[in-house]
Amino acid sequence: MMTSLIAATLLGTQPQLVDLSRVFKKGATYTYAVRTHMLTEQRQQGVITYIPSEVDINYDFNYKVDEIKSSGFASLRYKRPIMSIIEGETAEAPATEFKQKVDYDLQIELSPVNAVVGIKDLSDGKAKFVQLNRRMAAKGVGTTQDIISQFAGELQRLALFIGSLDSALDFNPKLPFEEVKVGEKWKRTVSYQPQELKGGKGEHAVQRLDMEYSYAGIIEKEGKKFHRINATLALDTDASKFINQAMGMTANQSGLESLPLKLNSTIEFDLDLNTRDTVYAKAVTKGGWSVKIVGLAEELVEEKITGRASISLKSVK
C-alpha cells in the first residue's frame, strides 16, 4: 500500500475531490414521495409470544425555490397537505387506513448542504403534527409511564425517519461543508438521547445523536449515474440511569432497573450528478426497547422494531 502511495505521489496523482453542495434553480418545483413501514413486536411479562403490529405512514410533499441568495442559500415554499396512515390488522381490529390533513405550509431557508437554517409557518395555525400509531403506546410503570412512552415513541419516529426536518428524509442527506474524496466521512446531529458522559463516572445526560455519512463515489443504476452517499445511525444506551439520576433516586428507590434503547439504521442516498438533488434513498432500521423492574426476573415489557423508509423524486418542473 505504501509503495502504491509513493508511486501515486511521484506520478502526481491525488484522490479526486468532489463538491457535493447543492445547486438550486430559481422557480423550480420539486415533488417527492415518502413511503415508510414499521413492524413492532411486543410482549408482556409472563407471555412468550410477541404480538406484532404494523403501520405504514406515507406522504407526498413539494417545494418551490422562490429565491436564491448570493451565499447559495435558497428560500423554499414547502407544502405537505396530507399524510396517509395505514394500521395493520391485529387480533382486536381489522386493518384501517385514514388520511390525515396536516396542512404543512412552510417557508424554509435551506443551505447548499441541506441544512434547514430557518422555518416560518405560513399555515395560519392549521398545521398539525401526526402522532404515531395509537396501538403502539408503550406500557410503562407507575409515574414513569409517560417518560417511557416518550422514549419509545422517539425510537419509532427515528426508525421511520418522520420526525423533525433534522432527521426526516425530506432534506437529506446532510452534505459535507468541504469537498470530499471517496471514503471520506462526516457527521450531523439528528436527535438527542440520554447517554453516558465521557469520563467513566457513570453520569448520564441528554446528548446529541449523530448520523455518520460517507461518500461512496459515483455509481450506475438503471443506465444512469449518481453520487452515492451511505449513512449509518447507531444508538445503544440505558435510559433508566438518566431517569433515575434526574429523579435523584437509585434503581431500588424508583423500581426502574433498566430501559435499554437500541437502534441501528443504514441508508443509501443517490444524488443527481450535477445538482446533487436527492433522487432516491432507502433506509432500513432494526432496534427495540424493554423495561426491567427491580425484583422481576424478566422484562415487564419488551418491543422489537423493524422499519424501512424511502424517498423518491417524482418530478422537477
PDB file of C-alpha atoms in Angstrom:
ATOM      1  CA  MET A   1       0.000   0.000   0.000  1.00  0.00           C
ATOM      2  CA  MET A   2       2.865   2.370   0.870  1.00  0.00           C
ATOM      3  CA  THR A   3       4.519   1.576  -2.478  1.00  0.00           C
ATOM      4  CA  SER A   4       1.308   2.445  -4.305  1.00  0.00           C
ATOM      5  CA  LEU A   5       1.000   5.715  -2.375  1.00  0.00           C
ATOM      6  CA  ILE A   6       4.591   6.694  -3.194  1.00  0.00           C
ATOM      7  CA  ALA A   7       4.052   5.804  -6.835  1.00  0.00           C
ATOM      8  CA  ALA A   8       0.893   7.889  -6.977  1.00  0.00           C
ATOM      9  CA  THR A   9       2.733  10.830  -5.444  1.00  0.00           C
ATOM     10  CA  LEU A  10       5.594  10.541  -7.929  1.00  0.00           C
ATOM     11  CA  LEU A  11       3.124  10.418 -10.810  1.00  0.00           C
ATOM     12  CA  GLY A  12       1.368  13.483  -9.484  1.00  0.00           C
ATOM     13  CA  THR A  13      -1.994  11.760  -8.963  1.00  0.00           C
ATOM     14  CA  GLN A  14      -4.087  12.533  -5.913  1.00  0.00           C
ATOM     15  CA  PRO A  15      -7.539  11.321  -4.798  1.00  0.00           C
ATOM     16  CA  GLN A  16     -10.143  13.369  -6.659  1.00  0.00           C
ATOM     17  CA  LEU A  17     -12.059  15.847  -4.525  1.00  0.00           C
ATOM     18  CA  VAL A  18     -15.781  16.282  -5.214  1.00  0.00           C
ATOM     19  CA  ASP A  19     -18.053  19.200  -4.384  1.00  0.00           C
ATOM     20  CA  LEU A  20     -21.348  17.738  -3.145  1.00  0.00           C
ATOM     21  CA  SER A  21     -23.108  21.017  -2.313  1.00  0.00           C
ATOM     22  CA  ARG A  22     -26.483  21.531  -3.951  1.00  0.00           C
ATOM     23  CA  VAL A  23     -27.135  23.758  -6.958  1.00  0.00           C
ATOM     24  CA  PHE A  24     -30.592  25.346  -6.724  1.00  0.00           C
ATOM     25  CA  LYS A  25     -32.618  26.658  -9.650  1.00  0.00           C
ATOM     26  CA  LYS A  26     -34.921  29.602  -9.023  1.00  0.00           C
ATOM     27  CA  GLY A  27     -38.546  28.824  -9.819  1.00  0.00           C
ATOM     28  CA  ALA A  28     -38.043  25.037  -9.848  1.00  0.00           C
ATOM     29  CA  THR A  29     -40.712  22.952  -8.117  1.00  0.00           C
ATOM     30  CA  TYR A  30     -39.678  19.598  -6.648  1.00  0.00           C
ATOM     31  CA  THR A  31     -42.214  16.838  -5.918  1.00  0.00           C
ATOM     32  CA  TYR A  32     -41.245  13.915  -3.678  1.00  0.00           C
ATOM     33  CA  ALA A  33     -42.897  10.767  -2.335  1.00  0.00           C
ATOM     34  CA  VAL A  34     -42.014   9.330   1.092  1.00  0.00           C
ATOM     35  CA  ARG A  35     -43.080   5.778   1.925  1.00  0.00           C
ATOM     36  CA  THR A  36     -42.486   4.087   5.287  1.00  0.00           C
ATOM     37  CA  HIS A  37     -43.359   0.828   7.010  1.00  0.00           C
ATOM     38  CA  MET A  38     -42.777  -0.289  10.577  1.00  0.00           C
ATOM     39  CA  LEU A  39     -43.287  -3.625  12.298  1.00  0.00           C
ATOM     40  CA  THR A  40     -43.240  -3.691  16.084  1.00  0.00           C
ATOM     41  CA  GLU A  41     -43.328  -6.936  18.039  1.00  0.00           C
ATOM     42  CA  GLN A  42     -44.181  -6.554  21.703  1.00  0.00           C
ATOM     43  CA  ARG A  43     -44.568  -8.974  24.577  1.00  0.00           C
ATOM     44  CA  GLN A  44     -45.525  -8.524  28.208  1.00  0.00           C
ATOM     45  CA  GLN A  45     -44.217 -10.183  31.352  1.00  0.00           C
ATOM     46  CA  GLY A  46     -45.182 -13.847  31.520  1.00  0.00           C
ATOM     47  CA  VAL A  47     -46.014 -14.065  27.801  1.00  0.00           C
ATOM     48  CA  ILE A  48     -43.751 -15.989  25.421  1.00  0.00           C
ATOM     49  CA  THR A  49     -45.288 -14.817  22.135  1.00  0.00           C
ATOM     50  CA  TYR A  50     -44.516 -11.440  20.632  1.00  0.00           C
ATOM     51  CA  ILE A  51     -47.636  -9.637  19.394  1.00  0.00           C
ATOM     52  CA  PRO A  52     -46.969  -7.940  16.032  1.00  0.00           C
ATOM     53  CA  SER A  53     -48.329  -4.583  14.943  1.00  0.00           C
ATOM     54  CA  GLU A  54     -47.697  -2.809  11.662  1.00  0.00           C
ATOM     55  CA  VAL A  55     -48.097   0.711  10.383  1.00  0.00           C
ATOM     56  CA  ASP A  56     -47.391   2.497   7.098  1.00  0.00           C
ATOM     57  CA  ILE A  57     -47.033   6.278   7.098  1.00  0.00           C
ATOM     58  CA  ASN A  58     -46.865   7.770   3.610  1.00  0.00           C
ATOM     59  CA  TYR A  59     -46.907  11.276   2.253  1.00  0.00           C
ATOM     60  CA  ASP A  60     -46.051  13.405  -0.769  1.00  0.00           C
ATOM     61  CA  PHE A  61     -44.594  16.873  -0.487  1.00  0.00           C
ATOM     62  CA  ASN A  62     -43.379  19.585  -2.798  1.00  0.00           C
ATOM     63  CA  TYR A  63     -41.376  22.732  -2.563  1.00  0.00           C
ATOM     64  CA  LYS A  64     -40.701  25.636  -4.877  1.00  0.00           C
ATOM     65  CA  VAL A  65     -37.422  27.561  -4.941  1.00  0.00           C
ATOM     66  CA  ASP A  66     -38.593  31.151  -4.534  1.00  0.00           C
ATOM     67  CA  GLU A  67     -35.207  32.821  -4.151  1.00  0.00           C
ATOM     68  CA  ILE A  68     -31.504  32.030  -4.313  1.00  0.00           C
ATOM     69  CA  LYS A  69     -29.253  34.281  -2.275  1.00  0.00           C
ATOM     70  CA  SER A  70     -25.701  35.267  -3.155  1.00  0.00           C
ATOM     71  CA  SER A  71     -24.482  32.876  -0.446  1.00  0.00           C
ATOM     72  CA  GLY A  72     -26.049  29.961  -2.314  1.00  0.00           C
ATOM     73  CA  PHE A  73     -28.794  29.559   0.281  1.00  0.00           C
ATOM     74  CA  ALA A  74     -32.320  29.058  -1.060  1.00  0.00           C
ATOM     75  CA  SER A  75     -35.706  30.218   0.177  1.00  0.00           C
ATOM     76  CA  LEU A  76     -38.292  27.474  -0.382  1.00  0.00           C
ATOM     77  CA  ARG A  77     -42.077  27.231  -0.104  1.00  0.00           C
ATOM     78  CA  TYR A  78     -42.673  23.737   1.312  1.00  0.00           C
ATOM     79  CA  LYS A  79     -46.112  22.080   1.267  1.00  0.00           C
ATOM     80  CA  ARG A  80     -47.339  18.757   2.617  1.00  0.00           C
ATOM     81  CA  PRO A  81     -51.150  18.646   2.608  1.00  0.00           C
ATOM     82  CA  ILE A  82     -51.933  15.145   3.920  1.00  0.00           C
ATOM     83  CA  MET A  83     -50.373  12.013   5.379  1.00  0.00           C
ATOM     84  CA  SER A  84     -51.769   8.541   4.804  1.00  0.00           C
ATOM     85  CA  ILE A  85     -51.651   6.219   7.825  1.00  0.00           C
ATOM     86  CA  ILE A  86     -52.342   2.511   7.423  1.00  0.00           C
ATOM     87  CA  GLU A  87     -52.574   0.460  10.603  1.00  0.00           C
ATOM     88  CA  GLY A  88     -52.191  -3.279  10.050  1.00  0.00           C
ATOM     89  CA  GLU A  89     -54.615  -5.926  11.144  1.00  0.00           C
ATOM     90  CA  THR A  90     -54.456  -7.121  14.743  1.00  0.00           C
ATOM     91  CA  ALA A  91     -56.347  -9.721  16.800  1.00  0.00           C
ATOM     92  CA  GLU A  92     -58.648  -6.956  18.049  1.00  0.00           C
ATOM     93  CA  ALA A  93     -59.181  -4.889  14.905  1.00  0.00           C
ATOM     94  CA  PRO A  94     -59.008  -5.080  11.103  1.00  0.00           C
ATOM     95  CA  ALA A  95     -56.574  -3.067   9.040  1.00  0.00           C
ATOM     96  CA  THR A  96     -57.535   0.590   8.822  1.00  0.00           C
ATOM     97  CA  GLU A  97     -56.439   3.436   6.590  1.00  0.00           C
ATOM     98  CA  PHE A  98     -57.112   7.097   7.044  1.00  0.00           C
ATOM     99  CA  LYS A  99     -55.789  10.268   5.537  1.00  0.00           C
ATOM    100  CA  GLN A 100     -54.944  12.996   7.978  1.00  0.00           C
ATOM    101  CA  LYS A 101     -54.802  16.595   6.908  1.00  0.00           C
ATOM    102  CA  VAL A 102     -51.592  18.144   8.163  1.00  0.00           C
ATOM    103  CA  ASP A 103     -51.600  21.305   6.026  1.00  0.00           C
ATOM    104  CA  TYR A 104     -47.863  21.944   6.245  1.00  0.00           C
ATOM    105  CA  ASP A 105     -47.149  25.243   4.518  1.00  0.00           C
ATOM    106  CA  LEU A 106     -43.666  26.414   5.435  1.00  0.00           C
ATOM    107  CA  GLN A 107     -41.160  28.974   4.269  1.00  0.00           C
ATOM    108  CA  ILE A 108     -37.815  27.255   4.643  1.00  0.00           C
ATOM    109  CA  GLU A 109     -34.311  28.652   4.385  1.00  0.00           C
ATOM    110  CA  LEU A 110     -32.085  25.858   3.118  1.00  0.00           C
ATOM    111  CA  SER A 111     -28.311  25.880   2.813  1.00  0.00           C
ATOM    112  CA  PRO A 112     -26.390  24.190  -0.039  1.00  0.00           C
ATOM    113  CA  VAL A 113     -25.525  21.340   2.379  1.00  0.00           C
ATOM    114  CA  ASN A 114     -29.243  20.603   3.028  1.00  0.00           C
ATOM    115  CA  ALA A 115     -29.254  22.245   6.448  1.00  0.00           C
ATOM    116  CA  VAL A 116     -32.552  23.870   7.401  1.00  0.00           C
ATOM    117  CA  VAL A 117     -31.493  27.188   8.924  1.00  0.00           C
ATOM    118  CA  GLY A 118     -34.890  28.849   9.189  1.00  0.00           C
ATOM    119  CA  ILE A 119     -38.585  27.903   9.212  1.00  0.00           C
ATOM    120  CA  LYS A 120     -41.664  30.130   9.101  1.00  0.00           C
ATOM    121  CA  ASP A 121     -45.132  28.614   9.418  1.00  0.00           C
ATOM    122  CA  LEU A 122     -47.445  30.048   6.744  1.00  0.00           C
ATOM    123  CA  SER A 123     -50.418  27.821   7.575  1.00  0.00           C
ATOM    124  CA  ASP A 124     -52.229  30.299   9.855  1.00  0.00           C
ATOM    125  CA  GLY A 125     -52.188  27.740  12.643  1.00  0.00           C
ATOM    126  CA  LYS A 126     -53.668  24.936  10.530  1.00  0.00           C
ATOM    127  CA  ALA A 127     -50.571  22.718  10.521  1.00  0.00           C
ATOM    128  CA  LYS A 128     -50.915  19.595  12.671  1.00  0.00           C
ATOM    129  CA  PHE A 129     -48.304  17.158  13.883  1.00  0.00           C
ATOM    130  CA  VAL A 130     -49.084  13.484  13.389  1.00  0.00           C
ATOM    131  CA  GLN A 131     -48.871  11.087  16.310  1.00  0.00           C
ATOM    132  CA  LEU A 132     -47.597   7.579  15.716  1.00  0.00           C
ATOM    133  CA  ASN A 133     -49.850   4.536  15.700  1.00  0.00           C
ATOM    134  CA  ARG A 134     -52.179   4.745  18.686  1.00  0.00           C
ATOM    135  CA  ARG A 135     -51.979   0.975  19.150  1.00  0.00           C
ATOM    136  CA  MET A 136     -48.259   1.234  19.874  1.00  0.00           C
ATOM    137  CA  ALA A 137     -48.410   3.190  23.105  1.00  0.00           C
ATOM    138  CA  ALA A 138     -45.738   1.962  25.472  1.00  0.00           C
ATOM    139  CA  LYS A 139     -46.986   0.213  28.598  1.00  0.00           C
ATOM    140  CA  GLY A 140     -44.839   1.770  31.305  1.00  0.00           C
ATOM    141  CA  VAL A 141     -44.647   1.528  35.055  1.00  0.00           C
ATOM    142  CA  GLY A 142     -46.243   3.871  37.561  1.00  0.00           C
ATOM    143  CA  THR A 143     -45.181   7.510  37.304  1.00  0.00           C
ATOM    144  CA  THR A 144     -42.527   6.699  34.684  1.00  0.00           C
ATOM    145  CA  GLN A 145     -45.107   5.611  32.084  1.00  0.00           C
ATOM    146  CA  ASP A 146     -45.129   8.911  30.201  1.00  0.00           C
ATOM    147  CA  ILE A 147     -41.323   9.070  30.144  1.00  0.00           C
ATOM    148  CA  ILE A 148     -41.045   5.530  28.810  1.00  0.00           C
ATOM    149  CA  SER A 149     -43.693   6.263  26.163  1.00  0.00           C
ATOM    150  CA  GLN A 150     -41.724   9.325  25.111  1.00  0.00           C
ATOM    151  CA  PHE A 151     -38.502   7.361  24.598  1.00  0.00           C
ATOM    152  CA  ALA A 152     -40.317   4.509  22.791  1.00  0.00           C
ATOM    153  CA  GLY A 153     -42.097   6.978  20.519  1.00  0.00           C
ATOM    154  CA  GLU A 154     -38.843   8.700  19.603  1.00  0.00           C
ATOM    155  CA  LEU A 155     -37.298   5.350  18.646  1.00  0.00           C
ATOM    156  CA  GLN A 156     -40.257   4.681  16.357  1.00  0.00           C
ATOM    157  CA  ARG A 157     -40.012   8.120  14.757  1.00  0.00           C
ATOM    158  CA  LEU A 158     -36.294   7.614  14.150  1.00  0.00           C
ATOM    159  CA  ALA A 159     -36.968   4.171  12.673  1.00  0.00           C
ATOM    160  CA  LEU A 160     -39.351   5.734  10.149  1.00  0.00           C
ATOM    161  CA  PHE A 161     -37.402   8.990   9.633  1.00  0.00           C
ATOM    162  CA  ILE A 162     -40.568  11.026  10.038  1.00  0.00           C
ATOM    163  CA  GLY A 163     -39.546  13.228  12.934  1.00  0.00           C
ATOM    164  CA  SER A 164     -38.215  16.759  12.657  1.00  0.00           C
ATOM    165  CA  LEU A 165     -36.622  18.019   9.440  1.00  0.00           C
ATOM    166  CA  ASP A 166     -33.237  17.228  11.034  1.00  0.00           C
ATOM    167  CA  SER A 167     -33.959  13.501  10.965  1.00  0.00           C
ATOM    168  CA  ALA A 168     -36.603  13.203   8.216  1.00  0.00           C
ATOM    169  CA  LEU A 169     -35.667  12.132   4.703  1.00  0.00           C
ATOM    170  CA  ASP A 170     -37.221  15.285   3.194  1.00  0.00           C
ATOM    171  CA  PHE A 171     -33.954  17.264   3.208  1.00  0.00           C
ATOM    172  CA  ASN A 172     -31.388  14.528   3.450  1.00  0.00           C
ATOM    173  CA  PRO A 173     -28.574  13.672   3.241  1.00  0.00           C
ATOM    174  CA  LYS A 174     -26.854  16.449   5.123  1.00  0.00           C
ATOM    175  CA  LEU A 175     -23.932  17.234   2.860  1.00  0.00           C
ATOM    176  CA  PRO A 176     -20.286  17.982   3.757  1.00  0.00           C
ATOM    177  CA  PHE A 177     -19.097  21.562   4.173  1.00  0.00           C
ATOM    178  CA  GLU A 178     -15.952  20.929   2.158  1.00  0.00           C
ATOM    179  CA  GLU A 179     -15.050  18.945  -0.927  1.00  0.00           C
ATOM    180  CA  VAL A 180     -14.598  15.242  -0.195  1.00  0.00           C
ATOM    181  CA  LYS A 181     -12.969  12.200  -1.708  1.00  0.00           C
ATOM    182  CA  VAL A 182     -14.292   8.655  -1.874  1.00  0.00           C
ATOM    183  CA  GLY A 183     -14.395   7.109   1.592  1.00  0.00           C
ATOM    184  CA  GLU A 184     -14.444  10.408   3.478  1.00  0.00           C
ATOM    185  CA  LYS A 185     -16.889  10.702   6.402  1.00  0.00           C
ATOM    186  CA  TRP A 186     -18.770  13.458   8.222  1.00  0.00           C
ATOM    187  CA  LYS A 187     -21.465  13.676  10.929  1.00  0.00           C
ATOM    188  CA  ARG A 188     -24.669  15.606  11.594  1.00  0.00           C
ATOM    189  CA  THR A 189     -26.997  15.604  14.608  1.00  0.00           C
ATOM    190  CA  VAL A 190     -30.439  14.041  14.074  1.00  0.00           C
ATOM    191  CA  SER A 191     -31.742  13.677  17.635  1.00  0.00           C
ATOM    192  CA  TYR A 192     -30.849  13.933  21.321  1.00  0.00           C
ATOM    193  CA  GLN A 193     -30.840  10.905  23.620  1.00  0.00           C
ATOM    194  CA  PRO A 194     -29.687  10.156  27.206  1.00  0.00           C
ATOM    195  CA  GLN A 195     -26.165   8.756  27.047  1.00  0.00           C
ATOM    196  CA  GLU A 196     -23.302   8.225  29.469  1.00  0.00           C
ATOM    197  CA  LEU A 197     -20.911  11.136  29.774  1.00  0.00           C
ATOM    198  CA  LYS A 198     -17.297  10.543  28.931  1.00  0.00           C
ATOM    199  CA  GLY A 199     -15.042  10.062  31.924  1.00  0.00           C
ATOM    200  CA  GLY A 200     -16.342   6.776  33.294  1.00  0.00           C
ATOM    201  CA  LYS A 201     -18.135   8.215  36.368  1.00  0.00           C
ATOM    202  CA  GLY A 202     -21.483   6.742  35.380  1.00  0.00           C
ATOM    203  CA  GLU A 203     -23.210  10.103  34.933  1.00  0.00           C
ATOM    204  CA  HIS A 204     -25.776  10.427  32.145  1.00  0.00           C
ATOM    205  CA  ALA A 205     -27.124  13.422  30.229  1.00  0.00           C
ATOM    206  CA  VAL A 206     -29.125  14.098  27.096  1.00  0.00           C
ATOM    207  CA  GLN A 207     -26.540  14.299  24.332  1.00  0.00           C
ATOM    208  CA  ARG A 208     -26.571  14.674  20.571  1.00  0.00           C
ATOM    209  CA  LEU A 209     -27.186  11.583  18.467  1.00  0.00           C
ATOM    210  CA  ASP A 210     -25.275  11.850  15.211  1.00  0.00           C
ATOM    211  CA  MET A 211     -25.760  10.253  11.837  1.00  0.00           C
ATOM    212  CA  GLU A 212     -22.490   9.390  10.111  1.00  0.00           C
ATOM    213  CA  TYR A 213     -22.302   9.878   6.351  1.00  0.00           C
ATOM    214  CA  SER A 214     -19.679   8.662   3.892  1.00  0.00           C
ATOM    215  CA  TYR A 215     -19.101   9.352   0.206  1.00  0.00           C
ATOM    216  CA  ALA A 216     -19.060   6.136  -1.831  1.00  0.00           C
ATOM    217  CA  GLY A 217     -18.323   7.720  -5.213  1.00  0.00           C
ATOM    218  CA  ILE A 218     -20.258   7.561  -8.466  1.00  0.00           C
ATOM    219  CA  ILE A 219     -22.461   4.533  -9.060  1.00  0.00           C
ATOM    220  CA  GLU A 220     -24.513   3.450 -12.075  1.00  0.00           C
ATOM    221  CA  LYS A 221     -28.105   2.283 -11.697  1.00  0.00           C
ATOM    222  CA  GLU A 222     -30.556   1.516 -14.480  1.00  0.00           C
ATOM    223  CA  GLY A 223     -28.266   3.150 -17.003  1.00  0.00           C
ATOM    224  CA  LYS A 224     -27.883   6.401 -15.049  1.00  0.00           C
ATOM    225  CA  LYS A 225     -25.037   7.658 -12.884  1.00  0.00           C
ATOM    226  CA  PHE A 226     -25.451   9.099  -9.412  1.00  0.00           C
ATOM    227  CA  HIS A 227     -23.388  10.245  -6.465  1.00  0.00           C
ATOM    228  CA  ARG A 228     -23.841   7.603  -3.743  1.00  0.00           C
ATOM    229  CA  ILE A 229     -23.771   8.602  -0.083  1.00  0.00           C
ATOM    230  CA  ASN A 230     -24.109   5.981   2.633  1.00  0.00           C
ATOM    231  CA  ALA A 231     -25.233   6.776   6.162  1.00  0.00           C
ATOM    232  CA  THR A 232     -25.474   4.963   9.482  1.00  0.00           C
ATOM    233  CA  LEU A 233     -27.212   5.779  12.745  1.00  0.00           C
ATOM    234  CA  ALA A 234     -26.485   3.834  15.931  1.00  0.00           C
ATOM    235  CA  LEU A 235     -27.919   4.127  19.426  1.00  0.00           C
ATOM    236  CA  ASP A 236     -27.212   1.787  22.342  1.00  0.00           C
ATOM    237  CA  THR A 237     -27.963   3.263  25.750  1.00  0.00           C
ATOM    238  CA  ASP A 238     -29.794   2.572  29.013  1.00  0.00           C
ATOM    239  CA  ALA A 239     -32.219   5.435  29.677  1.00  0.00           C
ATOM    240  CA  SER A 240     -33.063   4.175  33.173  1.00  0.00           C
ATOM    241  CA  LYS A 241     -29.818   5.577  34.530  1.00  0.00           C
ATOM    242  CA  PHE A 242     -30.682   9.032  33.197  1.00  0.00           C
ATOM    243  CA  ILE A 243     -34.259   8.809  34.541  1.00  0.00           C
ATOM    244  CA  ASN A 244     -33.178   7.686  37.994  1.00  0.00           C
ATOM    245  CA  GLN A 245     -30.438  10.315  38.079  1.00  0.00           C
ATOM    246  CA  ALA A 246     -32.941  13.033  37.110  1.00  0.00           C
ATOM    247  CA  MET A 247     -35.329  11.901  39.883  1.00  0.00           C
ATOM    248  CA  GLY A 248     -32.494  11.715  42.415  1.00  0.00           C
ATOM    249  CA  MET A 249     -33.244   8.064  43.113  1.00  0.00           C
ATOM    250  CA  THR A 250     -31.499   4.750  42.956  1.00  0.00           C
ATOM    251  CA  ALA A 251     -32.975   1.884  40.963  1.00  0.00           C
ATOM    252  CA  ASN A 252     -34.174   0.295  44.207  1.00  0.00           C
ATOM    253  CA  GLN A 253     -35.977   3.502  45.153  1.00  0.00           C
ATOM    254  CA  SER A 254     -37.652   4.115  41.788  1.00  0.00           C
ATOM    255  CA  GLY A 255     -38.173   0.482  40.874  1.00  0.00           C
ATOM    256  CA  LEU A 256     -36.800   1.053  37.383  1.00  0.00           C
ATOM    257  CA  GLU A 257     -33.820  -1.250  36.861  1.00  0.00           C
ATOM    258  CA  SER A 258     -33.188  -0.809  33.138  1.00  0.00           C
ATOM    259  CA  LEU A 259     -34.621   0.787  29.999  1.00  0.00           C
ATOM    260  CA  PRO A 260     -32.283  -0.154  27.141  1.00  0.00           C
ATOM    261  CA  LEU A 261     -32.794   1.709  23.874  1.00  0.00           C
ATOM    262  CA  LYS A 262     -31.208   0.283  20.722  1.00  0.00           C
ATOM    263  CA  LEU A 263     -31.342   1.415  17.121  1.00  0.00           C
ATOM    264  CA  ASN A 264     -29.249   0.700  14.043  1.00  0.00           C
ATOM    265  CA  SER A 265     -30.067   2.273  10.682  1.00  0.00           C
ATOM    266  CA  THR A 266     -28.388   2.151   7.283  1.00  0.00           C
ATOM    267  CA  ILE A 267     -29.313   4.468   4.425  1.00  0.00           C
ATOM    268  CA  GLU A 268     -28.269   4.730   0.784  1.00  0.00           C
ATOM    269  CA  PHE A 269     -28.733   8.081  -0.967  1.00  0.00           C
ATOM    270  CA  ASP A 270     -28.488   8.573  -4.733  1.00  0.00           C
ATOM    271  CA  LEU A 271     -27.878  12.175  -5.807  1.00  0.00           C
ATOM    272  CA  ASP A 272     -28.096  13.865  -9.188  1.00  0.00           C
ATOM    273  CA  LEU A 273     -24.581  14.224 -10.598  1.00  0.00           C
ATOM    274  CA  ASN A 274     -24.913  17.911 -11.454  1.00  0.00           C
ATOM    275  CA  THR A 275     -27.354  19.438  -8.957  1.00  0.00           C
ATOM    276  CA  ARG A 276     -26.831  16.999  -6.040  1.00  0.00           C
ATOM    277  CA  ASP A 277     -30.613  16.789  -5.572  1.00  0.00           C
ATOM    278  CA  THR A 278     -31.658  13.607  -3.783  1.00  0.00           C
ATOM    279  CA  VAL A 279     -33.197  11.376  -6.453  1.00  0.00           C
ATOM    280  CA  TYR A 280     -33.786   8.281  -4.328  1.00  0.00           C
ATOM    281  CA  ALA A 281     -32.953   6.937  -0.892  1.00  0.00           C
ATOM    282  CA  LYS A 282     -33.804   3.858   1.122  1.00  0.00           C
ATOM    283  CA  ALA A 283     -33.367   3.235   4.834  1.00  0.00           C
ATOM    284  CA  VAL A 284     -33.506   0.030   6.875  1.00  0.00           C
ATOM    285  CA  THR A 285     -33.668   0.035  10.674  1.00  0.00           C
ATOM    286  CA  LYS A 286     -33.539  -2.551  13.457  1.00  0.00           C
ATOM    287  CA  GLY A 287     -33.978  -1.684  17.102  1.00  0.00           C
ATOM    288  CA  GLY A 288     -36.046  -2.017  20.211  1.00  0.00           C
ATOM    289  CA  TRP A 289     -36.501  -1.252  23.890  1.00  0.00           C
ATOM    290  CA  SER A 290     -37.544  -3.021  27.074  1.00  0.00           C
ATOM    291  CA  VAL A 291     -38.428  -2.232  30.673  1.00  0.00           C
ATOM    292  CA  LYS A 292     -36.909  -4.165  33.581  1.00  0.00           C
ATOM    293  CA  ILE A 293     -38.288  -3.667  37.086  1.00  0.00           C
ATOM    294  CA  VAL A 294     -36.335  -4.326  40.260  1.00  0.00           C
ATOM    295  CA  GLY A 295     -37.313  -7.685  41.707  1.00  0.00           C
ATOM    296  CA  LEU A 296     -38.713  -9.156  38.475  1.00  0.00           C
ATOM    297  CA  ALA A 297     -36.820 -11.975  36.789  1.00  0.00           C
ATOM    298  CA  GLU A 298     -37.855 -10.920  33.291  1.00  0.00           C
ATOM    299  CA  GLU A 299     -38.718  -7.748  31.407  1.00  0.00           C
ATOM    300  CA  LEU A 300     -42.051  -6.152  32.191  1.00  0.00           C
ATOM    301  CA  VAL A 301     -42.463  -5.252  28.532  1.00  0.00           C
ATOM    302  CA  GLU A 302     -40.203  -5.725  25.522  1.00  0.00           C
ATOM    303  CA  GLU A 303     -40.546  -4.391  21.978  1.00  0.00           C
ATOM    304  CA  LYS A 304     -38.624  -5.105  18.772  1.00  0.00           C
ATOM    305  CA  ILE A 305     -38.739  -2.557  15.954  1.00  0.00           C
ATOM    306  CA  THR A 306     -38.128  -3.124  12.252  1.00  0.00           C
ATOM    307  CA  GLY A 307     -38.503  -0.145   9.965  1.00  0.00           C
ATOM    308  CA  ARG A 308     -37.938   0.803   6.365  1.00  0.00           C
ATOM    309  CA  ALA A 309     -38.349   4.103   4.600  1.00  0.00           C
ATOM    310  CA  SER A 310     -37.775   5.532   1.156  1.00  0.00           C
ATOM    311  CA  ILE A 311     -37.911   8.842  -0.648  1.00  0.00           C
ATOM    312  CA  SER A 312     -38.102   9.303  -4.401  1.00  0.00           C
ATOM    313  CA  LEU A 313     -38.035  12.383  -6.587  1.00  0.00           C
ATOM    314  CA  LYS A 314     -41.143  12.322  -8.783  1.00  0.00           C
ATOM    315  CA  SER A 315     -40.590  15.472 -10.800  1.00  0.00           C
ATOM    316  CA  VAL A 316     -38.737  18.761 -11.135  1.00  0.00           C
ATOM    317  CA  LYS A 317     -40.571  21.454 -13.068  1.00  0.00           C
TER     318      LYS A 317
END
